[in-house]
């Protein structure tokens, strides 16, 4: 059938008909809300992140409150990022049992909030040099030694009660190392959500500002993926699945929707996408200038990420959009 019998506009005439044929629907239950927790903030203190208007570094108490808010809005998971008071060469604040994240996990769990607490497992927020691992004398990252520290980090988070661990460091072999360690301590049912295809992206700029985790020298190109490569991302994802990842992630989301789509077509396990800090801040900056319709852009962007194939979206907009959707 073709025009004039076939008319595509028939199904676009009003909101009801558009909604009834909608192929993609956002729902708060698919959002994960990233929360920054800063050691040294007290009471309900929180400080706004200059490059991420509307997003804060929270005290533990304030982070717990933020989790409760997210839970009340129907969000099922938060992912925690820590900003320690002291950083050192081996990122002690990331894996010690009284680290800021471990304390926050316990505080959320003590309150009994009905939300999945996910621990980001990486070293860059905790190392004095800002790199994602343990450095050799020549300044390069020692992959296998780093894995031992990532294992320590994951174990300390799980002992504190975290529900899911999410390694974001991009070292080779870290998923199997973490899986083995968790299993050997009896944590066989704690899932791993791996940042499987994480690109060396300029879109993380505001996050590094938020977490003061920019590398003191060099960059992350020796471990994070090179933006031109998509087939390589499928290999990364496949390896992580073989190593035991239960959920895999593509990051960033917007500039990598093709990767997300290809991953969706190839793999049948749950797929997450991270709508990262730079994607957030660009929308906020343009909105503040009155250049774009903020609400429509946010919904369009998140819908695109879901349409491309994401089951789960990590987004700083989680509470805002959950509110809109309710
Ligand atoms: C590493 C990590 C980063 C992000 C999440 N986990 C930063 C990096 O790789 O430099 C970025 C998230 C964002 O930009 O929103 N711990």
Tab-separated table of C-alpha atoms and ligand atoms in Angstrom:
chain	number	residue	atom	x	y	z
A	1	UNK	CA	0.000	0.000	0.000
A	2	UNK	CA	1.220	3.487	-0.712
A	3	UNK	CA	-0.057	7.066	-0.814
A	4	UNK	CA	-2.883	8.078	-0.987
A	5	UNK	CA	-4.190	4.886	0.711
A	6	UNK	CA	-1.206	4.727	3.082
A	7	UNK	CA	-0.861	7.823	5.256
A	8	UNK	CA	1.727	7.727	8.058
A	9	UNK	CA	0.239	10.850	9.598
A	10	UNK	CA	-2.935	8.937	10.567
A	11	UNK	CA	-1.167	7.627	13.668
A	12	UNK	CA	0.215	11.019	14.675
A	13	UNK	CA	-2.959	13.075	14.842
A	14	UNK	CA	-3.327	13.359	18.604
A	15	UNK	CA	-1.554	12.592	21.860
A	16	UNK	CA	-3.636	9.489	22.605
A	17	UNK	CA	-2.856	7.765	19.365
A	18	UNK	CA	0.808	8.719	19.593
A	19	UNK	CA	0.986	7.278	23.087
A	20	UNK	CA	-0.781	4.045	22.249
A	21	UNK	CA	1.730	3.213	19.503
A	22	UNK	CA	4.795	4.420	21.424
A	23	UNK	CA	7.668	1.943	20.984
A	24	UNK	CA	9.826	3.237	23.811
A	25	UNK	CA	8.810	4.271	27.294
A	26	UNK	CA	10.905	5.723	30.051
A	27	UNK	CA	10.287	4.412	33.538
A	28	UNK	CA	11.940	5.387	36.840
A	29	UNK	CA	12.578	1.713	37.631
A	30	UNK	CA	15.231	1.637	34.897
A	31	UNK	CA	17.190	4.586	36.254
A	32	UNK	CA	20.298	4.485	38.412
A	33	UNK	CA	21.062	7.724	40.227
A	34	UNK	CA	24.758	8.632	40.775
A	35	UNK	CA	25.490	10.219	44.154
A	36	UNK	CA	28.741	11.896	45.260
A	37	UNK	CA	29.708	11.569	48.910
A	38	UNK	CA	32.452	13.722	50.335
A	39	UNK	CA	34.392	12.883	53.452
A	40	UNK	CA	34.554	15.766	55.925
A	41	UNK	CA	31.123	17.208	55.240
A	42	UNK	CA	29.056	17.022	58.408
A	43	UNK	CA	25.387	16.910	59.343
A	44	UNK	CA	23.228	17.507	56.301
A	45	UNK	CA	25.924	19.547	54.572
A	46	UNK	CA	26.168	19.420	50.798
A	47	UNK	CA	28.028	21.526	48.264
A	48	UNK	CA	26.906	22.214	44.732
A	49	UNK	CA	29.301	21.141	41.993
A	50	UNK	CA	30.082	24.267	39.947
A	51	UNK	CA	30.213	22.479	36.589
A	52	UNK	CA	27.114	20.388	37.364
A	53	UNK	CA	24.418	22.797	38.542
A	54	UNK	CA	21.794	20.993	40.616
A	55	UNK	CA	24.166	18.142	41.562
A	56	UNK	CA	25.890	18.074	44.936
A	57	UNK	CA	28.693	16.514	46.922
A	58	UNK	CA	26.861	15.136	49.940
A	59	UNK	CA	27.718	14.365	53.535
A	60	UNK	CA	26.873	10.785	54.505
A	61	UNK	CA	23.649	11.905	56.146
A	62	UNK	CA	22.658	13.990	53.167
A	63	UNK	CA	23.460	11.078	50.826
A	64	UNK	CA	21.195	8.829	52.876
A	65	UNK	CA	18.452	11.425	52.575
A	66	UNK	CA	19.046	11.605	48.811
A	67	UNK	CA	18.653	7.798	48.611
A	68	UNK	CA	15.363	7.990	50.463
A	69	UNK	CA	14.159	10.672	48.032
A	70	UNK	CA	15.178	8.536	45.051
A	71	UNK	CA	13.433	5.511	46.566
A	72	UNK	CA	10.232	7.483	47.140
A	73	UNK	CA	10.310	8.460	43.454
A	74	UNK	CA	10.407	4.820	42.342
A	75	UNK	CA	14.111	4.701	41.474
A	76	UNK	CA	15.591	1.256	42.123
A	77	UNK	CA	19.297	1.983	42.343
A	78	UNK	CA	21.941	4.519	43.284
A	79	UNK	CA	25.632	4.376	42.413
A	80	UNK	CA	28.035	5.912	44.896
A	81	UNK	CA	31.192	7.904	44.196
A	82	UNK	CA	33.470	8.896	47.055
A	83	UNK	CA	35.646	11.926	47.570
A	84	UNK	CA	38.130	11.126	50.346
A	85	UNK	CA	39.807	13.687	52.598
A	86	UNK	CA	43.220	12.181	51.987
A	87	UNK	CA	44.565	10.623	48.816
A	88	UNK	CA	47.703	8.509	48.498
A	89	UNK	CA	49.679	6.499	45.956
A	90	UNK	CA	47.678	3.325	46.493
A	91	UNK	CA	44.214	4.812	46.963
A	92	UNK	CA	43.793	3.597	50.540
A	93	UNK	CA	40.558	5.566	50.978
A	94	UNK	CA	38.936	3.440	48.300
A	95	UNK	CA	39.400	0.040	49.909
A	96	UNK	CA	39.693	0.611	53.636
A	97	UNK	CA	36.795	-0.614	55.734
A	98	UNK	CA	36.181	2.848	57.126
A	99	UNK	CA	36.453	4.606	53.758
A	100	UNK	CA	33.814	7.180	52.899
A	101	UNK	CA	31.956	4.806	50.563
A	102	UNK	CA	32.009	1.886	52.985
A	103	UNK	CA	30.594	4.150	55.707
A	104	UNK	CA	27.928	5.499	53.372
A	105	UNK	CA	26.892	1.996	52.308
A	106	UNK	CA	26.466	0.993	55.944
A	107	UNK	CA	24.498	4.154	56.719
A	108	UNK	CA	22.069	3.560	53.830
A	109	UNK	CA	21.646	-0.086	54.777
A	110	UNK	CA	21.116	0.742	58.459
A	111	UNK	CA	18.198	2.960	57.479
A	112	UNK	CA	16.701	0.035	55.566
A	113	UNK	CA	16.032	2.096	52.444
A	114	UNK	CA	14.513	-0.060	49.733
A	115	UNK	CA	17.002	0.743	47.002
A	116	UNK	CA	19.916	-1.085	45.392
A	117	UNK	CA	23.221	0.409	46.452
A	118	UNK	CA	25.860	0.074	43.768
A	119	UNK	CA	29.538	0.677	44.437
A	120	UNK	CA	31.697	2.175	41.712
A	121	UNK	CA	34.982	0.310	41.883
A	122	UNK	CA	37.914	2.402	40.688
A	123	UNK	CA	40.989	4.031	42.169
A	124	UNK	CA	41.082	7.435	40.482
A	125	UNK	CA	39.093	9.265	43.153
A	126	UNK	CA	41.438	7.956	45.851
A	127	UNK	CA	44.919	8.142	44.355
A	128	UNK	CA	47.114	11.220	44.807
A	129	UNK	CA	48.095	11.033	41.124
A	130	UNK	CA	44.478	10.649	39.971
A	131	UNK	CA	45.162	7.533	37.920
A	132	UNK	CA	42.879	4.496	37.931
A	133	UNK	CA	45.513	2.142	39.250
A	134	UNK	CA	48.848	1.480	40.870
A	135	UNK	CA	51.703	3.156	39.025
A	136	UNK	CA	55.049	1.666	38.087
A	137	UNK	CA	58.180	3.821	38.418
A	138	UNK	CA	57.823	4.932	34.801
A	139	UNK	CA	54.331	6.291	35.480
A	140	UNK	CA	52.444	3.556	33.625
A	141	UNK	CA	49.622	1.632	35.303
A	142	UNK	CA	50.459	-1.878	36.479
A	143	UNK	CA	47.369	-3.803	35.360
A	144	UNK	CA	47.748	-6.960	37.435
A	145	UNK	CA	48.775	-5.258	40.656
A	146	UNK	CA	45.855	-2.851	40.201
A	147	UNK	CA	43.505	-5.812	39.963
A	148	UNK	CA	44.526	-6.835	43.472
A	149	UNK	CA	43.478	-3.418	44.766
A	150	UNK	CA	40.232	-3.480	42.815
A	151	UNK	CA	39.479	-6.815	44.446
A	152	UNK	CA	40.167	-5.273	47.872
A	153	UNK	CA	37.852	-2.379	46.992
A	154	UNK	CA	35.036	-4.633	45.802
A	155	UNK	CA	35.351	-6.894	48.855
A	156	UNK	CA	35.303	-3.987	51.298
A	157	UNK	CA	32.187	-2.588	49.654
A	158	UNK	CA	30.427	-5.932	49.670
A	159	UNK	CA	31.345	-6.523	53.315
A	160	UNK	CA	29.816	-3.117	54.062
A	161	UNK	CA	26.609	-4.321	52.418
A	162	UNK	CA	26.672	-3.057	48.849
A	163	UNK	CA	24.195	-4.815	46.537
A	164	UNK	CA	26.110	-4.632	43.251
A	165	UNK	CA	29.742	-3.821	42.434
A	166	UNK	CA	30.548	-1.831	39.326
A	167	UNK	CA	34.191	-1.832	38.236
A	168	UNK	CA	34.845	1.278	36.121
A	169	UNK	CA	38.632	1.150	35.869
A	170	UNK	CA	39.016	-0.716	32.533
A	171	UNK	CA	41.882	-2.954	33.667
A	172	UNK	CA	42.086	-6.290	31.848
A	173	UNK	CA	40.892	-9.282	33.832
A	174	UNK	CA	39.379	-7.358	36.716
A	175	UNK	CA	35.912	-8.855	36.359
A	176	UNK	CA	37.130	-12.425	36.791
A	177	UNK	CA	39.442	-11.384	39.637
A	178	UNK	CA	36.536	-9.726	41.460
A	179	UNK	CA	34.158	-12.615	40.730
A	180	UNK	CA	36.608	-15.176	42.113
A	181	UNK	CA	37.258	-13.157	45.243
A	182	UNK	CA	33.571	-12.552	45.932
A	183	UNK	CA	32.754	-16.211	45.422
A	184	UNK	CA	35.557	-17.388	47.664
A	185	UNK	CA	34.190	-15.215	50.493
A	186	UNK	CA	30.689	-16.575	49.980
A	187	UNK	CA	29.290	-13.557	48.139
A	188	UNK	CA	28.179	-15.684	45.216
A	189	UNK	CA	24.960	-13.754	44.764
A	190	UNK	CA	26.394	-10.251	44.486
A	191	UNK	CA	26.154	-9.196	40.834
A	192	UNK	CA	28.882	-7.406	38.900
A	193	UNK	CA	27.872	-4.555	36.617
A	194	UNK	CA	30.964	-3.884	34.567
A	195	UNK	CA	31.765	-0.691	32.756
A	196	UNK	CA	32.673	-2.974	29.853
A	197	UNK	CA	32.977	-0.489	27.001
A	198	UNK	CA	34.180	2.712	28.577
A	199	UNK	CA	35.721	5.235	26.237
A	200	UNK	CA	38.503	7.739	26.914
A	201	UNK	CA	36.040	10.589	26.660
A	202	UNK	CA	36.085	14.345	27.132
A	203	UNK	CA	32.500	14.000	28.373
A	204	UNK	CA	33.802	13.060	31.853
A	205	UNK	CA	35.183	16.569	32.430
A	206	UNK	CA	32.605	17.780	34.972
A	207	UNK	CA	32.762	14.463	36.895
A	208	UNK	CA	36.501	14.876	37.388
A	209	UNK	CA	35.821	18.346	38.654
A	210	UNK	CA	33.162	16.943	40.999
A	211	UNK	CA	35.384	14.147	42.301
A	212	UNK	CA	38.739	15.966	41.908
A	213	UNK	CA	39.882	12.879	40.052
A	214	UNK	CA	41.595	14.319	36.986
A	215	UNK	CA	44.962	12.637	36.393
A	216	UNK	CA	47.863	14.769	37.640
A	217	UNK	CA	49.766	13.936	34.434
A	218	UNK	CA	48.925	12.097	31.221
A	219	UNK	CA	45.479	10.723	30.444
A	220	UNK	CA	43.431	7.512	30.559
A	221	UNK	CA	44.032	6.437	26.974
A	222	UNK	CA	46.171	3.443	27.926
A	223	UNK	CA	43.139	1.681	29.417
A	224	UNK	CA	39.921	3.416	28.355
A	225	UNK	CA	38.795	2.778	24.787
A	226	UNK	CA	39.627	4.844	21.741
A	227	UNK	CA	36.496	6.656	20.455
A	228	UNK	CA	36.837	5.546	16.813
A	229	UNK	CA	36.429	1.859	17.693
A	230	UNK	CA	33.103	0.056	17.905
A	231	UNK	CA	33.982	-3.557	17.043
A	232	UNK	CA	36.576	-3.440	19.786
A	233	UNK	CA	33.793	-2.527	22.227
A	234	UNK	CA	32.014	-5.767	21.368
A	235	UNK	CA	35.176	-7.704	22.173
A	236	UNK	CA	35.488	-5.869	25.510
A	237	UNK	CA	31.873	-6.674	26.340
A	238	UNK	CA	32.200	-10.297	25.298
A	239	UNK	CA	35.296	-10.725	27.476
A	240	UNK	CA	33.571	-9.196	30.493
A	241	UNK	CA	30.594	-11.506	30.025
A	242	UNK	CA	32.931	-14.496	29.810
A	243	UNK	CA	34.673	-13.289	32.977
A	244	UNK	CA	31.359	-13.212	34.818
A	245	UNK	CA	29.797	-9.783	34.380
A	246	UNK	CA	26.055	-9.913	35.026
A	247	UNK	CA	25.264	-6.488	33.568
A	248	UNK	CA	27.453	-4.673	31.050
A	249	UNK	CA	27.684	-0.965	30.406
A	250	UNK	CA	28.478	1.338	27.524
A	251	UNK	CA	29.808	4.743	28.517
A	252	UNK	CA	29.314	7.573	27.601
A	253	UNK	CA	25.849	7.133	26.124
A	254	UNK	CA	25.047	9.845	23.630
A	255	UNK	CA	28.083	9.820	21.374
A	256	UNK	CA	28.071	5.987	21.489
A	257	UNK	CA	24.474	5.049	20.693
A	258	UNK	CA	25.720	2.955	17.780
A	259	UNK	CA	27.842	0.904	20.179
A	260	UNK	CA	24.857	0.487	22.452
A	261	UNK	CA	22.703	-0.701	19.559
A	262	UNK	CA	25.315	-3.189	18.382
A	263	UNK	CA	25.798	-4.493	21.910
A	264	UNK	CA	22.017	-4.897	22.259
A	265	UNK	CA	21.850	-6.917	19.053
A	266	UNK	CA	24.775	-9.137	19.938
A	267	UNK	CA	24.300	-9.844	23.653
A	268	UNK	CA	21.260	-10.881	25.651
A	269	UNK	CA	22.295	-9.904	29.165
A	270	UNK	CA	21.092	-6.612	30.715
A	271	UNK	CA	22.709	-3.582	29.166
A	272	UNK	CA	23.322	-0.276	30.913
A	273	UNK	CA	24.276	3.108	29.490
A	274	UNK	CA	25.814	6.003	31.410
A	275	UNK	CA	24.414	9.417	30.543
A	276	UNK	CA	27.615	11.050	31.826
A	277	UNK	CA	28.454	14.341	33.472
A	278	UNK	CA	29.360	16.217	30.281
A	279	UNK	CA	26.065	15.210	28.709
A	280	UNK	CA	24.292	16.581	31.784
A	281	UNK	CA	26.273	19.801	31.978
A	282	UNK	CA	25.874	20.671	28.304
A	283	UNK	CA	22.100	20.514	28.646
A	284	UNK	CA	22.182	22.563	31.850
A	285	UNK	CA	24.464	25.222	30.344
A	286	UNK	CA	22.401	25.592	27.187
A	287	UNK	CA	19.208	25.700	29.264
A	288	UNK	CA	20.592	28.427	31.509
A	289	UNK	CA	21.223	30.449	28.371
A	290	UNK	CA	17.657	29.908	27.237
A	291	UNK	CA	18.888	28.188	24.070
A	292	UNK	CA	16.995	24.921	24.404
A	293	UNK	CA	13.780	23.569	25.906
A	294	UNK	CA	15.298	21.746	28.884
A	295	UNK	CA	12.485	19.361	29.700
A	296	UNK	CA	11.944	18.240	26.122
A	297	UNK	CA	15.675	17.789	25.519
A	298	UNK	CA	16.146	15.700	28.653
A	299	UNK	CA	13.248	13.406	27.781
A	300	UNK	CA	14.388	13.137	24.174
A	301	UNK	CA	17.949	12.243	25.170
A	302	UNK	CA	16.921	9.599	27.710
A	303	UNK	CA	14.377	8.133	25.300
A	304	UNK	CA	17.078	7.893	22.621
A	305	UNK	CA	19.363	6.010	24.995
A	306	UNK	CA	16.584	3.555	25.776
A	307	UNK	CA	15.554	3.242	22.116
A	308	UNK	CA	19.159	2.444	21.182
A	309	UNK	CA	18.981	-0.568	23.487
A	310	UNK	CA	19.710	0.329	27.100
A	311	UNK	CA	17.739	-1.536	29.752
A	312	UNK	CA	19.243	0.612	32.476
A	313	UNK	CA	20.229	4.273	32.316
A	314	UNK	CA	22.620	5.832	34.802
A	315	UNK	CA	21.665	9.489	34.874
A	316	UNK	CA	22.013	12.563	37.074
A	317	UNK	CA	18.493	13.393	35.906
A	318	UNK	CA	16.997	10.302	37.574
A	319	UNK	CA	15.031	12.061	40.360
A	320	UNK	CA	13.954	14.964	38.169
A	321	UNK	CA	12.637	12.741	35.396
A	322	UNK	CA	11.133	10.215	37.818
A	323	UNK	CA	9.134	13.130	39.203
A	324	UNK	CA	7.975	14.111	35.736
A	325	UNK	CA	6.954	10.560	34.892
A	326	UNK	CA	4.874	10.008	38.006
B	1	LIG	C1	35.857	6.403	37.323
B	1	LIG	C2	34.630	6.974	36.756
B	1	LIG	C3	34.511	8.124	35.978
B	1	LIG	C4	33.156	8.287	35.702
B	1	LIG	C5	32.482	7.249	36.338
B	1	LIG	N1	33.414	6.441	36.975
B	1	LIG	C6	35.529	9.101	35.561
B	1	LIG	C7	36.655	8.749	34.682
B	1	LIG	O1	36.759	7.663	34.108
B	1	LIG	O2	37.515	9.632	34.578
B	1	LIG	C8	32.574	9.379	34.869
B	1	LIG	C9	31.116	9.627	35.064
B	1	LIG	C10	30.637	10.897	34.481
B	1	LIG	O3	31.348	11.606	33.741
B	1	LIG	O4	29.484	11.229	34.769
B	1	LIG	N2	35.775	6.231	38.715
